[in-house]
Amino acid sequence: MNDSLKKDLIHLGGALLAITVVVALCLGCVDALTRDKIAALKEQQVKDAMGAVCGTDATFEPLEADIDDETIQDAYQIIRNGSPDGICVQVAPSGYGGEITMIVGVSGEGAVLGVQIVEMSETAGLGANAEKPEFLQQYEGQQGDLTVVKSATGAEGEIVALSGATITSNGVTSGVQSALDLAASLAQ
Amino acid sequence: MKNFLRQLYEGLFTNNPVLVQLIGMCPTLATTTSLENGFGMGMAATAVLICSNVVISLLRKLIPSKVRIAAYITIIAGFVTAVDLLMQAYLPDLSKSLGLFIPLIVVNCIILARAEAFASKNKVIPSLVDGLAMGLGFTFALCILSTIREILGAGTLLGHPLFGDNFQPAIMMILPAGGFLTLGFVIALFQKILKKKGA
Amino acid sequence: MADLSKLTVSSSPHIRHEDNTRQIMVDVIIALMPALAIAIYVFGPRALTLTAVSAAGCLFFEWLYQRLMKKPVTVGDCSALVTGILLAYCLPVSSPMWMVLIGDAFAIIVVKQLYGGIGKNFMNPALSARAFLMSFPVIMTTWPAIRTKLPLFATPDVVSSATPLASLKQGLMPNASLTDLALGMVGGSMGEISALALLAGGLYLISRKVITFHTPVAYLGTVALLCFLFPHGNGRVEFMLAELCSGGLMLGAIFMATDYSTSPVTKKGQVVFGIGCGLLTVFIRFFGNMPEGVSYSILVMNATVFLIEKVTRPRKYGFVAPPKAVKTPEGGKSK
């Protein structure tokens, strides 16, 4: 290797290294500025959803149980007036555009208290309608096995699919089902 | 001042990055499902574009030309990540709905194209103005597309319903197919207007 | 020397046929009539008004566009009429009229005229319009039960009933008997229900030499073969026949995959095109989210016609392939 090439390489590498270091330093500063805020926001979001689902009088304790359902990310015991009353679960079933992160509350009697969607990337106007209360309220009070149908026939455990978004509806329903199944297995 | 206005006019109309240069198509098609998203994407890209243009223009004599693309990408990626984190912290709702597309600004060709074609050859102030002009042109195009798509595809504007309950939105318009359709029509119309003005 | 005065001397072409676009289109319309009759019988007079509105809408939009763009008005060739009828055939009979008109405008203006008008569009206008109308997924998947009383023009409020394809999708044999399926006494899109009526139309078109048998036979044959080899549920033959008679398969194979401007010119190309459509239809029906795959498979194949034509271009008459390079015997390097 001749000298001029060596010099060239050192020059190029040095320039790139310098740029990278400066950029990394700046990013480190931005990250330090925003990290706590982002984490707090995320936590607040989950907390808000849990409160909305289970009622503001509920407190939560981490649930200690073997969970072999992979879609369940987090499970809490709901404590109301000092005694356990149902569970609150964070599940992430897959929808049409990736995972749908949602909070499902199940009462001590094994019925769905409520469902809230924390994060999803479903199609706007179709699957994203799953966030709407008209859809999510269908789950309240349901227990046992859920089925997704296109139009209501009045049978028990029926969830009317969002029009044009069957996959999203199936995803959300399977998430709720996971929570129900977990509650049922704990009750045994 | 005259130069400034001319650059702005070029960025918005005669040399609009989306409608004339046809670059940056991916975010254009993907994020224009609602006016809020389109505008947010446009503003985020504009912020990155201005910053990267200024920095690259400042460093234009220091960056060796053999590794310039790598250097540009590093700088752009740095700004994008910063914007992404700041949006997550201070505009959580917008950041949620734009999701994946903010990190993808890194590969938005508009930004690299302006760095290569303009900022690396011009002084800081013109580069800043160029970043602003091109960014606004991008935002302008995104706003047109997203307004049309939101009205036709969801029946709303900025989330407010525009029509009565009987209105059936054409969902296709906020799906990818509608993005291509709208883009085609808007480009055709834009070209027609530009031609008329030129003639 | 023979008397030449009785011979006409002219330049080629010497044999002329009075075929023109209008004649072909009229034949297609005649061939579509049995299916319309069945639709009226099964769904009532609304089937007729819907078809009429759709056809009139297509004619109107073609006239309007050509007028506005100051182009020669070619409404008289009846091709828009065929598009309108075909579009109506692949909609549920309860579709509101405004939606039909949106479909007409899309088919004629966006898909046909913007690409240069008749013969220049690369996708089937009626099918593209149907794909666009999927914008209204609820309307497009609400199939009224047969013999429901429906208003002539107003938008009816109906409850969806199961279609044979939806049952097949769930791995069940449809409720209807095979005879009902073949005759069309089942729910579904307006003009697709009766396999026999559509087949009769197809035979008429073949006998009039408007279409050749290549595309439909390749298409239906592929679907039949795959369904026979990989049946769902019990009874290979029954499953195969049920799949063949359900959904838009007959309508698509006979009337849409054979569209002149959107399918290959050569026989070989048409066979390839038909097989492609058949494979995609079965794949979508078996593995896709939607019960029906005919319209999308034809549209996808429409987009590949250019490539098919490239591969199946006929050889020039008298063309001799250049001799292949002579292989040198192994080991013996020539110097």
Coordinates of C-alpha atoms in Angstrom, one line a residue, chain B residues 166-173 175 178 181 185, chain C residues 98 106 110 114 131-137 139:
Chain B
N166 CA -76.2 8.9 5.0
F167 CA -72.9 9.6 3.3
Q168 CA -71.0 6.5 2.4
P169 CA -67.3 7.2 2.2
A170 CA -65.4 5.3 -0.5
I171 CA -62.9 3.5 1.7
M172 CA -60.8 2.6 -1.4
M173 CA -59.6 6.2 -1.3
L175 CA -56.4 2.4 1.0
G178 CA -56.8 5.3 -3.7
L181 CA -55.4 7.1 -8.1
F185 CA -55.1 12.8 -10.9
Chain C
W98 CA -75.8 5.9 -6.9
F106 CA -65.0 4.7 -12.9
V110 CA -60.8 6.2 -15.5
L114 CA -58.2 7.8 -19.9
A131 CA -62.8 -3.7 -7.4
F132 CA -63.2 0.0 -6.9
L133 CA -66.7 -0.4 -5.6
M134 CA -65.2 -2.6 -2.8
S135 CA -64.9 0.8 -1.3
F136 CA -68.3 0.0 0.1
P137 CA -67.6 -3.4 1.6
I139 CA -73.0 -3.1 0.3

